[in-house]
Amino acid sequence: MRALLALTSLLAALVLAGCTEDARDALRPSRTGCYFTTGIGETHLSSEQASNAATIAAVGLRDGMDERAVAVAITTAFQESGLENVDYGHDDSLGLFQQRPSMGWGSEAELMDPVYASFKFYEKLRRTDGWEDMTLAQAAQAVQVSAYPELYEQWEERATVIAAVFAGGNGSGIGCVKGNAPEVAADPAVLAEAFAYHWGAEVSEVDETTVVIDPDDAAEGWNRAAWAVARSYDFSIASVAYGGMVWAAGEDGWVEPDAEDHGEAAVAIANDSHAAVIITFAAA
């Protein structure tokens, strides 16, 4: 106890005395998860939440839904599950959207699949007359029919930022600090399969260390790049390159690589990424 008190007193003294920037950095909590930044605001998600939000966005875009629909879906998942794929809930509710097998949404196994659960959410949203003219919370309520409709409102602003990054082709708007899921599938072939399942399209190239995705335009390229960065949690991805920029797991976010700091190979990859999203995995 005395040792703890002494350490506490020392830390307090350093703060009061005006400690150096290095000391402040040592005392500052480590950054975790993923950070979203757009012209309309910024927000933070855990790595797991970001991975689920990326799936929700990909399924919506795959099925012809727009950025606003993605924002409605993310608003809903925030309130229903905290953007976590939980296997419990009120009565028989479960999954990202707390959908109920007994109400015809699907089987338990299907609803625990974020891709299927997202598909079912958008399916009902699409059938909701006038949802485009509703607020995000109103549209969420129209799908979910919750006993507490007002609770969706608190997530609208954050969901709008996240949807702008994942669905709006919003440049390098996401950066994630390195972190692994409990079970990591560090295999480019498995990531390629996930891409096909989420987006309904094939990658253009996959080998032992790299996945290459060819987008139709810049907006699509940044959407796929954002999806890949969010997948770094699941797949232990080392870097993603697109549009002359490179993201690597850590606190630096997206940067323009230079030969001195990143090597000539990284510069070549970034320059080539104007035409393709290039995802690299750490060597085993």
PDB file of C-alpha atoms in Angstrom:
ATOM      1  CA  MET A   1       0.000   0.000   0.000  1.00  0.00           C
ATOM      2  CA  ARG A   2       2.857   2.398   0.900  1.00  0.00           C
ATOM      3  CA  ALA A   3       4.529   1.626  -2.420  1.00  0.00           C
ATOM      4  CA  LEU A   4       1.309   2.396  -4.267  1.00  0.00           C
ATOM      5  CA  LEU A   5       0.865   5.670  -2.417  1.00  0.00           C
ATOM      6  CA  ALA A   6       4.451   6.623  -3.145  1.00  0.00           C
ATOM      7  CA  LEU A   7       3.991   5.908  -6.855  1.00  0.00           C
ATOM      8  CA  THR A   8       0.776   7.912  -6.912  1.00  0.00           C
ATOM      9  CA  SER A   9       2.499  10.837  -5.237  1.00  0.00           C
ATOM     10  CA  LEU A  10       5.369  10.657  -7.705  1.00  0.00           C
ATOM     11  CA  LEU A  11       3.020  10.721 -10.700  1.00  0.00           C
ATOM     12  CA  ALA A  12       1.117  13.648  -9.233  1.00  0.00           C
ATOM     13  CA  ALA A  13       4.370  15.508  -8.642  1.00  0.00           C
ATOM     14  CA  LEU A  14       5.436  14.972 -12.225  1.00  0.00           C
ATOM     15  CA  VAL A  15       2.163  16.381 -13.472  1.00  0.00           C
ATOM     16  CA  LEU A  16       2.278  19.386 -11.187  1.00  0.00           C
ATOM     17  CA  ALA A  17       5.913  20.075 -12.025  1.00  0.00           C
ATOM     18  CA  GLY A  18       5.189  20.028 -15.739  1.00  0.00           C
ATOM     19  CA  CYS A  19       6.637  16.719 -16.857  1.00  0.00           C
ATOM     20  CA  THR A  20       8.260  16.289 -20.265  1.00  0.00           C
ATOM     21  CA  GLU A  21       6.301  15.291 -23.344  1.00  0.00           C
ATOM     22  CA  ASP A  22       7.952  11.857 -23.220  1.00  0.00           C
ATOM     23  CA  ALA A  23       6.709  11.389 -19.659  1.00  0.00           C
ATOM     24  CA  ARG A  24       3.223  12.486 -20.669  1.00  0.00           C
ATOM     25  CA  ASP A  25       3.258   9.974 -23.515  1.00  0.00           C
ATOM     26  CA  ALA A  26       4.284   7.221 -21.100  1.00  0.00           C
ATOM     27  CA  LEU A  27       1.362   8.078 -18.808  1.00  0.00           C
ATOM     28  CA  ARG A  28      -1.179   8.455 -21.606  1.00  0.00           C
ATOM     29  CA  PRO A  29      -3.445   5.396 -22.180  1.00  0.00           C
ATOM     30  CA  SER A  30      -2.669   3.427 -25.324  1.00  0.00           C
ATOM     31  CA  ARG A  31      -5.015   4.001 -28.255  1.00  0.00           C
ATOM     32  CA  THR A  32      -7.107   1.019 -29.280  1.00  0.00           C
ATOM     33  CA  GLY A  33      -9.746   0.155 -31.829  1.00  0.00           C
ATOM     34  CA  CYS A  34     -10.619   2.184 -34.939  1.00  0.00           C
ATOM     35  CA  TYR A  35     -10.976   5.926 -35.498  1.00  0.00           C
ATOM     36  CA  PHE A  36     -13.360   7.448 -38.056  1.00  0.00           C
ATOM     37  CA  THR A  37     -12.876  10.987 -39.340  1.00  0.00           C
ATOM     38  CA  THR A  38     -14.931  12.887 -41.924  1.00  0.00           C
ATOM     39  CA  GLY A  39     -15.870  16.459 -42.701  1.00  0.00           C
ATOM     40  CA  ILE A  40     -19.000  16.020 -40.575  1.00  0.00           C
ATOM     41  CA  GLY A  41     -17.326  14.702 -37.429  1.00  0.00           C
ATOM     42  CA  GLU A  42     -15.324  11.895 -35.913  1.00  0.00           C
ATOM     43  CA  THR A  43     -15.942   8.871 -33.694  1.00  0.00           C
ATOM     44  CA  HIS A  44     -14.296   5.737 -32.317  1.00  0.00           C
ATOM     45  CA  LEU A  45     -15.259   2.064 -32.339  1.00  0.00           C
ATOM     46  CA  SER A  46     -13.686  -0.995 -30.819  1.00  0.00           C
ATOM     47  CA  SER A  47     -12.045  -3.286 -33.369  1.00  0.00           C
ATOM     48  CA  GLU A  48     -14.959  -5.718 -33.081  1.00  0.00           C
ATOM     49  CA  GLN A  49     -17.538  -2.976 -33.609  1.00  0.00           C
ATOM     50  CA  ALA A  50     -15.656  -1.650 -36.646  1.00  0.00           C
ATOM     51  CA  SER A  51     -15.509  -5.114 -38.183  1.00  0.00           C
ATOM     52  CA  ASN A  52     -19.281  -5.530 -37.775  1.00  0.00           C
ATOM     53  CA  ALA A  53     -20.008  -2.040 -39.105  1.00  0.00           C
ATOM     54  CA  ALA A  54     -17.887  -2.814 -42.181  1.00  0.00           C
ATOM     55  CA  THR A  55     -19.958  -5.939 -42.807  1.00  0.00           C
ATOM     56  CA  ILE A  56     -23.227  -4.036 -42.450  1.00  0.00           C
ATOM     57  CA  ALA A  57     -22.028  -1.428 -44.960  1.00  0.00           C
ATOM     58  CA  ALA A  58     -20.723  -3.964 -47.478  1.00  0.00           C
ATOM     59  CA  VAL A  59     -23.973  -5.938 -47.524  1.00  0.00           C
ATOM     60  CA  GLY A  60     -26.006  -2.776 -48.012  1.00  0.00           C
ATOM     61  CA  LEU A  61     -23.888  -1.547 -50.910  1.00  0.00           C
ATOM     62  CA  ARG A  62     -23.825  -5.028 -52.425  1.00  0.00           C
ATOM     63  CA  ASP A  63     -27.624  -5.059 -52.473  1.00  0.00           C
ATOM     64  CA  GLY A  64     -28.023  -1.602 -53.963  1.00  0.00           C
ATOM     65  CA  MET A  65     -28.696   0.373 -50.783  1.00  0.00           C
ATOM     66  CA  ASP A  66     -27.158   3.811 -50.332  1.00  0.00           C
ATOM     67  CA  GLU A  67     -25.158   5.613 -47.642  1.00  0.00           C
ATOM     68  CA  ARG A  68     -28.293   6.736 -45.794  1.00  0.00           C
ATOM     69  CA  ALA A  69     -29.574   3.160 -45.597  1.00  0.00           C
ATOM     70  CA  VAL A  70     -26.214   2.095 -44.168  1.00  0.00           C
ATOM     71  CA  ALA A  71     -26.517   4.860 -41.558  1.00  0.00           C
ATOM     72  CA  VAL A  72     -29.995   3.570 -40.609  1.00  0.00           C
ATOM     73  CA  ALA A  73     -28.649   0.032 -40.210  1.00  0.00           C
ATOM     74  CA  ILE A  74     -25.685   1.147 -38.101  1.00  0.00           C
ATOM     75  CA  THR A  75     -27.960   3.337 -35.941  1.00  0.00           C
ATOM     76  CA  THR A  76     -30.110   0.271 -35.328  1.00  0.00           C
ATOM     77  CA  ALA A  77     -27.219  -2.066 -34.509  1.00  0.00           C
ATOM     78  CA  PHE A  78     -25.741   0.485 -32.094  1.00  0.00           C
ATOM     79  CA  GLN A  79     -28.932   0.480 -30.053  1.00  0.00           C
ATOM     80  CA  GLU A  80     -29.839  -3.188 -30.356  1.00  0.00           C
ATOM     81  CA  SER A  81     -26.458  -4.804 -29.663  1.00  0.00           C
ATOM     82  CA  GLY A  82     -23.799  -2.137 -29.269  1.00  0.00           C
ATOM     83  CA  LEU A  83     -22.551  -3.275 -32.711  1.00  0.00           C
ATOM     84  CA  GLU A  84     -21.520  -6.621 -31.217  1.00  0.00           C
ATOM     85  CA  ASN A  85     -22.755  -9.955 -32.503  1.00  0.00           C
ATOM     86  CA  VAL A  86     -24.251 -11.178 -29.225  1.00  0.00           C
ATOM     87  CA  ASP A  87     -25.904 -14.591 -28.876  1.00  0.00           C
ATOM     88  CA  TYR A  88     -28.522 -13.437 -26.358  1.00  0.00           C
ATOM     89  CA  GLY A  89     -31.236 -10.841 -25.890  1.00  0.00           C
ATOM     90  CA  HIS A  90     -34.829 -10.253 -24.826  1.00  0.00           C
ATOM     91  CA  ASP A  91     -36.872 -13.438 -25.297  1.00  0.00           C
ATOM     92  CA  ASP A  92     -35.232 -15.147 -28.301  1.00  0.00           C
ATOM     93  CA  SER A  93     -33.626 -11.993 -29.766  1.00  0.00           C
ATOM     94  CA  LEU A  94     -29.988 -12.299 -30.843  1.00  0.00           C
ATOM     95  CA  GLY A  95     -27.297 -11.003 -33.177  1.00  0.00           C
ATOM     96  CA  LEU A  96     -26.405  -7.511 -34.351  1.00  0.00           C
ATOM     97  CA  PHE A  97     -30.012  -6.418 -34.820  1.00  0.00           C
ATOM     98  CA  GLN A  98     -31.593  -8.535 -32.069  1.00  0.00           C
ATOM     99  CA  GLN A  99     -33.800 -10.269 -34.612  1.00  0.00           C
ATOM    100  CA  ARG A 100     -36.053 -13.079 -33.393  1.00  0.00           C
ATOM    101  CA  PRO A 101     -36.317 -16.538 -34.929  1.00  0.00           C
ATOM    102  CA  SER A 102     -39.852 -16.812 -33.541  1.00  0.00           C
ATOM    103  CA  MET A 103     -40.865 -13.727 -35.533  1.00  0.00           C
ATOM    104  CA  GLY A 104     -39.727 -15.156 -38.853  1.00  0.00           C
ATOM    105  CA  TRP A 105     -36.395 -13.366 -39.262  1.00  0.00           C
ATOM    106  CA  GLY A 106     -34.494 -16.636 -39.714  1.00  0.00           C
ATOM    107  CA  SER A 107     -32.945 -19.471 -37.739  1.00  0.00           C
ATOM    108  CA  GLU A 108     -30.634 -18.861 -34.797  1.00  0.00           C
ATOM    109  CA  ALA A 109     -27.625 -19.860 -36.895  1.00  0.00           C
ATOM    110  CA  GLU A 110     -28.655 -17.527 -39.712  1.00  0.00           C
ATOM    111  CA  LEU A 111     -29.225 -14.552 -37.428  1.00  0.00           C
ATOM    112  CA  MET A 112     -25.816 -15.022 -35.802  1.00  0.00           C
ATOM    113  CA  ASP A 113     -24.283 -14.540 -39.251  1.00  0.00           C
ATOM    114  CA  PRO A 114     -23.745 -10.739 -39.602  1.00  0.00           C
ATOM    115  CA  VAL A 115     -24.052 -10.950 -43.395  1.00  0.00           C
ATOM    116  CA  TYR A 116     -27.427 -12.720 -43.270  1.00  0.00           C
ATOM    117  CA  ALA A 117     -28.709 -10.508 -40.424  1.00  0.00           C
ATOM    118  CA  SER A 118     -27.738  -7.368 -42.360  1.00  0.00           C
ATOM    119  CA  PHE A 119     -29.418  -8.684 -45.506  1.00  0.00           C
ATOM    120  CA  LYS A 120     -32.666  -9.286 -43.600  1.00  0.00           C
ATOM    121  CA  PHE A 121     -32.556  -5.803 -42.079  1.00  0.00           C
ATOM    122  CA  TYR A 122     -32.144  -4.107 -45.450  1.00  0.00           C
ATOM    123  CA  GLU A 123     -34.800  -6.352 -46.952  1.00  0.00           C
ATOM    124  CA  LYS A 124     -37.393  -4.997 -44.528  1.00  0.00           C
ATOM    125  CA  LEU A 125     -36.101  -1.420 -44.764  1.00  0.00           C
ATOM    126  CA  ARG A 126     -36.481  -1.548 -48.552  1.00  0.00           C
ATOM    127  CA  ARG A 127     -40.115  -2.596 -48.125  1.00  0.00           C
ATOM    128  CA  THR A 128     -40.836   0.290 -45.726  1.00  0.00           C
ATOM    129  CA  ASP A 129     -42.705   3.036 -47.593  1.00  0.00           C
ATOM    130  CA  GLY A 130     -41.162   6.475 -47.238  1.00  0.00           C
ATOM    131  CA  TRP A 131     -38.151   5.438 -45.149  1.00  0.00           C
ATOM    132  CA  GLU A 132     -35.921   7.747 -47.219  1.00  0.00           C
ATOM    133  CA  ASP A 133     -37.808  10.782 -45.841  1.00  0.00           C
ATOM    134  CA  MET A 134     -37.658   9.639 -42.218  1.00  0.00           C
ATOM    135  CA  THR A 135     -34.951  10.433 -39.683  1.00  0.00           C
ATOM    136  CA  LEU A 136     -32.482   7.619 -39.084  1.00  0.00           C
ATOM    137  CA  ALA A 137     -34.208   6.836 -35.785  1.00  0.00           C
ATOM    138  CA  GLN A 138     -37.657   6.795 -37.376  1.00  0.00           C
ATOM    139  CA  ALA A 139     -36.488   4.445 -40.122  1.00  0.00           C
ATOM    140  CA  ALA A 140     -34.841   2.171 -37.562  1.00  0.00           C
ATOM    141  CA  GLN A 141     -38.072   2.063 -35.580  1.00  0.00           C
ATOM    142  CA  ALA A 142     -40.100   1.301 -38.705  1.00  0.00           C
ATOM    143  CA  VAL A 143     -38.027  -1.845 -39.186  1.00  0.00           C
ATOM    144  CA  GLN A 144     -37.581  -2.902 -35.568  1.00  0.00           C
ATOM    145  CA  VAL A 145     -40.904  -1.824 -33.972  1.00  0.00           C
ATOM    146  CA  SER A 146     -39.165  -1.270 -30.638  1.00  0.00           C
ATOM    147  CA  ALA A 147     -40.947  -0.480 -27.377  1.00  0.00           C
ATOM    148  CA  TYR A 148     -38.426   2.374 -26.910  1.00  0.00           C
ATOM    149  CA  PRO A 149     -38.188   4.170 -30.286  1.00  0.00           C
ATOM    150  CA  GLU A 150     -36.618   7.319 -28.840  1.00  0.00           C
ATOM    151  CA  LEU A 151     -33.439   5.436 -27.908  1.00  0.00           C
ATOM    152  CA  TYR A 152     -32.319   5.192 -31.544  1.00  0.00           C
ATOM    153  CA  GLU A 153     -31.836   8.958 -31.737  1.00  0.00           C
ATOM    154  CA  GLN A 154     -28.698   8.959 -29.591  1.00  0.00           C
ATOM    155  CA  TRP A 155     -26.746   7.011 -32.245  1.00  0.00           C
ATOM    156  CA  GLU A 156     -27.668   9.005 -35.352  1.00  0.00           C
ATOM    157  CA  GLU A 157     -24.637  11.314 -35.386  1.00  0.00           C
ATOM    158  CA  ARG A 158     -22.059   8.563 -34.903  1.00  0.00           C
ATOM    159  CA  ALA A 159     -23.770   6.300 -37.424  1.00  0.00           C
ATOM    160  CA  THR A 160     -23.729   9.092 -40.010  1.00  0.00           C
ATOM    161  CA  VAL A 161     -19.943   9.489 -39.657  1.00  0.00           C
ATOM    162  CA  ILE A 162     -19.317   5.737 -39.890  1.00  0.00           C
ATOM    163  CA  ALA A 163     -21.586   5.345 -42.920  1.00  0.00           C
ATOM    164  CA  ALA A 164     -19.800   8.216 -44.663  1.00  0.00           C
ATOM    165  CA  VAL A 165     -16.508   6.324 -44.335  1.00  0.00           C
ATOM    166  CA  PHE A 166     -17.740   2.844 -45.220  1.00  0.00           C
ATOM    167  CA  ALA A 167     -20.384   3.699 -47.827  1.00  0.00           C
ATOM    168  CA  GLY A 168     -19.498   7.154 -49.078  1.00  0.00           C
ATOM    169  CA  GLY A 169     -16.023   6.569 -50.480  1.00  0.00           C
ATOM    170  CA  ASN A 170     -14.770   9.130 -47.967  1.00  0.00           C
ATOM    171  CA  GLY A 171     -11.037   8.936 -48.616  1.00  0.00           C
ATOM    172  CA  SER A 172      -8.770   7.590 -45.899  1.00  0.00           C
ATOM    173  CA  GLY A 173     -11.345   8.143 -43.159  1.00  0.00           C
ATOM    174  CA  ILE A 174     -10.576   5.092 -41.018  1.00  0.00           C
ATOM    175  CA  GLY A 175      -7.469   4.044 -39.139  1.00  0.00           C
ATOM    176  CA  CYS A 176      -7.157   1.131 -36.737  1.00  0.00           C
ATOM    177  CA  VAL A 177      -4.605   0.395 -34.038  1.00  0.00           C
ATOM    178  CA  LYS A 178      -3.187  -3.111 -34.185  1.00  0.00           C
ATOM    179  CA  GLY A 179      -5.190  -5.736 -32.342  1.00  0.00           C
ATOM    180  CA  ASN A 180      -6.259  -9.287 -32.994  1.00  0.00           C
ATOM    181  CA  ALA A 181      -9.541 -11.090 -32.508  1.00  0.00           C
ATOM    182  CA  PRO A 182      -9.547 -14.143 -30.206  1.00  0.00           C
ATOM    183  CA  GLU A 183      -9.405 -16.305 -33.341  1.00  0.00           C
ATOM    184  CA  VAL A 184      -7.463 -14.722 -36.193  1.00  0.00           C
ATOM    185  CA  ALA A 185      -7.766 -16.021 -39.765  1.00  0.00           C
ATOM    186  CA  ALA A 186      -4.431 -14.687 -41.051  1.00  0.00           C
ATOM    187  CA  ASP A 187      -4.908 -16.190 -44.494  1.00  0.00           C
ATOM    188  CA  PRO A 188      -5.299 -14.136 -47.696  1.00  0.00           C
ATOM    189  CA  ALA A 189      -7.459 -16.860 -49.276  1.00  0.00           C
ATOM    190  CA  VAL A 190      -9.916 -16.705 -46.372  1.00  0.00           C
ATOM    191  CA  LEU A 191     -10.081 -12.899 -46.676  1.00  0.00           C
ATOM    192  CA  ALA A 192     -10.790 -13.301 -50.401  1.00  0.00           C
ATOM    193  CA  GLU A 193     -13.681 -15.641 -49.564  1.00  0.00           C
ATOM    194  CA  ALA A 194     -15.017 -13.138 -47.026  1.00  0.00           C
ATOM    195  CA  PHE A 195     -14.818 -10.363 -49.626  1.00  0.00           C
ATOM    196  CA  ALA A 196     -16.839 -12.432 -52.083  1.00  0.00           C
ATOM    197  CA  TYR A 197     -19.448 -13.239 -49.432  1.00  0.00           C
ATOM    198  CA  HIS A 198     -19.777  -9.657 -48.209  1.00  0.00           C
ATOM    199  CA  TRP A 199     -19.565  -7.821 -51.547  1.00  0.00           C
ATOM    200  CA  GLY A 200     -20.846 -10.389 -54.032  1.00  0.00           C
ATOM    201  CA  ALA A 201     -17.716  -9.960 -56.171  1.00  0.00           C
ATOM    202  CA  GLU A 202     -14.388 -11.710 -56.582  1.00  0.00           C
ATOM    203  CA  VAL A 203     -10.969 -10.273 -55.780  1.00  0.00           C
ATOM    204  CA  SER A 204      -8.738  -9.924 -58.817  1.00  0.00           C
ATOM    205  CA  GLU A 205      -5.693 -11.613 -57.294  1.00  0.00           C
ATOM    206  CA  VAL A 206      -4.720 -13.552 -54.173  1.00  0.00           C
ATOM    207  CA  ASP A 207      -1.462 -15.245 -53.197  1.00  0.00           C
ATOM    208  CA  GLU A 208       0.293 -16.257 -49.975  1.00  0.00           C
ATOM    209  CA  THR A 209       0.777 -12.682 -48.710  1.00  0.00           C
ATOM    210  CA  THR A 210      -1.428 -10.389 -50.789  1.00  0.00           C
ATOM    211  CA  VAL A 211      -5.026  -9.745 -51.848  1.00  0.00           C
ATOM    212  CA  VAL A 212      -5.701  -7.342 -54.728  1.00  0.00           C
ATOM    213  CA  ILE A 213      -9.127  -5.780 -55.362  1.00  0.00           C
ATOM    214  CA  ASP A 214      -9.881  -3.858 -58.579  1.00  0.00           C
ATOM    215  CA  PRO A 215     -12.590  -1.206 -57.980  1.00  0.00           C
ATOM    216  CA  ASP A 216     -14.628   0.443 -60.747  1.00  0.00           C
ATOM    217  CA  ASP A 217     -13.913   3.973 -59.470  1.00  0.00           C
ATOM    218  CA  ALA A 218     -12.291   5.918 -56.624  1.00  0.00           C
ATOM    219  CA  ALA A 219     -15.369   5.875 -54.370  1.00  0.00           C
ATOM    220  CA  GLU A 220     -15.613   2.113 -54.697  1.00  0.00           C
ATOM    221  CA  GLY A 221     -11.880   1.821 -54.090  1.00  0.00           C
ATOM    222  CA  TRP A 222     -12.050   3.724 -50.805  1.00  0.00           C
ATOM    223  CA  ASN A 223     -15.115   1.737 -49.726  1.00  0.00           C
ATOM    224  CA  ARG A 224     -13.191  -1.505 -50.236  1.00  0.00           C
ATOM    225  CA  ALA A 225     -10.081  -0.080 -48.600  1.00  0.00           C
ATOM    226  CA  ALA A 226     -12.072   0.983 -45.521  1.00  0.00           C
ATOM    227  CA  TRP A 227     -13.620  -2.487 -45.342  1.00  0.00           C
ATOM    228  CA  ALA A 228     -10.152  -4.040 -45.467  1.00  0.00           C
ATOM    229  CA  VAL A 229      -8.764  -1.807 -42.708  1.00  0.00           C
ATOM    230  CA  ALA A 230     -11.698  -2.739 -40.471  1.00  0.00           C
ATOM    231  CA  ARG A 231     -11.005  -6.407 -41.243  1.00  0.00           C
ATOM    232  CA  SER A 232      -7.467  -6.069 -39.861  1.00  0.00           C
ATOM    233  CA  TYR A 233      -8.886  -7.132 -36.492  1.00  0.00           C
ATOM    234  CA  ASP A 234     -10.158 -10.431 -37.887  1.00  0.00           C
ATOM    235  CA  PHE A 235      -7.314 -11.181 -40.261  1.00  0.00           C
ATOM    236  CA  SER A 236      -4.143  -9.629 -38.801  1.00  0.00           C
ATOM    237  CA  ILE A 237      -3.698  -7.515 -41.940  1.00  0.00           C
ATOM    238  CA  ALA A 238      -0.347  -5.709 -42.065  1.00  0.00           C
ATOM    239  CA  SER A 239      -1.184  -2.939 -44.543  1.00  0.00           C
ATOM    240  CA  VAL A 240      -3.728  -1.613 -47.050  1.00  0.00           C
ATOM    241  CA  ALA A 241      -2.722   0.602 -49.983  1.00  0.00           C
ATOM    242  CA  TYR A 242      -4.921   2.719 -52.231  1.00  0.00           C
ATOM    243  CA  GLY A 243      -4.949   6.119 -53.876  1.00  0.00           C
ATOM    244  CA  GLY A 244      -1.259   6.790 -53.287  1.00  0.00           C
ATOM    245  CA  MET A 245      -1.688   6.211 -49.545  1.00  0.00           C
ATOM    246  CA  VAL A 246      -0.761   3.334 -47.254  1.00  0.00           C
ATOM    247  CA  TRP A 247      -2.327   2.320 -43.949  1.00  0.00           C
ATOM    248  CA  ALA A 248      -0.411   0.116 -41.523  1.00  0.00           C
ATOM    249  CA  ALA A 249      -1.673  -1.094 -38.156  1.00  0.00           C
ATOM    250  CA  GLY A 250      -0.728   1.469 -35.522  1.00  0.00           C
ATOM    251  CA  GLU A 251      -1.360   5.075 -34.585  1.00  0.00           C
ATOM    252  CA  ASP A 252      -0.034   6.771 -37.735  1.00  0.00           C
ATOM    253  CA  GLY A 253      -3.131   6.100 -39.850  1.00  0.00           C
ATOM    254  CA  TRP A 254      -2.934   6.602 -43.627  1.00  0.00           C
ATOM    255  CA  VAL A 255       0.281   8.173 -44.914  1.00  0.00           C
ATOM    256  CA  GLU A 256       2.001   8.953 -48.178  1.00  0.00           C
ATOM    257  CA  PRO A 257       4.919   6.519 -48.110  1.00  0.00           C
ATOM    258  CA  ASP A 258       8.444   7.627 -48.894  1.00  0.00           C
ATOM    259  CA  ALA A 259      11.418   5.459 -49.792  1.00  0.00           C
ATOM    260  CA  GLU A 260      13.487   6.548 -46.784  1.00  0.00           C
ATOM    261  CA  ASP A 261      10.908   5.621 -44.129  1.00  0.00           C
ATOM    262  CA  HIS A 262       8.954   2.872 -45.855  1.00  0.00           C
ATOM    263  CA  GLY A 263      11.211   1.488 -48.568  1.00  0.00           C
ATOM    264  CA  GLU A 264      10.921   1.655 -52.335  1.00  0.00           C
ATOM    265  CA  ALA A 265       8.605  -1.367 -52.452  1.00  0.00           C
ATOM    266  CA  ALA A 266       6.015   0.406 -50.289  1.00  0.00           C
ATOM    267  CA  VAL A 267       6.160   3.491 -52.505  1.00  0.00           C
ATOM    268  CA  ALA A 268       5.663   1.352 -55.605  1.00  0.00           C
ATOM    269  CA  ILE A 269       2.672  -0.416 -54.033  1.00  0.00           C
ATOM    270  CA  ALA A 270       1.067   2.884 -53.007  1.00  0.00           C
ATOM    271  CA  ASN A 271       1.521   4.394 -56.453  1.00  0.00           C
ATOM    272  CA  ASP A 272       0.051   1.313 -58.091  1.00  0.00           C
ATOM    273  CA  SER A 273      -2.915   1.444 -55.705  1.00  0.00           C
ATOM    274  CA  HIS A 274      -4.492   4.246 -57.737  1.00  0.00           C
ATOM    275  CA  ALA A 275      -5.909   1.394 -59.781  1.00  0.00           C
ATOM    276  CA  ALA A 276      -6.223  -1.328 -57.120  1.00  0.00           C
ATOM    277  CA  VAL A 277      -6.678  -1.868 -53.402  1.00  0.00           C
ATOM    278  CA  ILE A 278      -3.663  -3.884 -52.248  1.00  0.00           C
ATOM    279  CA  ILE A 279      -3.929  -5.743 -48.944  1.00  0.00           C
ATOM    280  CA  THR A 280      -0.803  -7.309 -47.491  1.00  0.00           C
ATOM    281  CA  PHE A 281      -0.366  -9.780 -44.644  1.00  0.00           C
ATOM    282  CA  ALA A 282       2.571 -10.074 -42.299  1.00  0.00           C
ATOM    283  CA  ALA A 283       4.998 -12.837 -43.211  1.00  0.00           C
ATOM    284  CA  ALA A 284       4.494 -15.957 -41.092  1.00  0.00           C
TER     285      ALA A 284
END
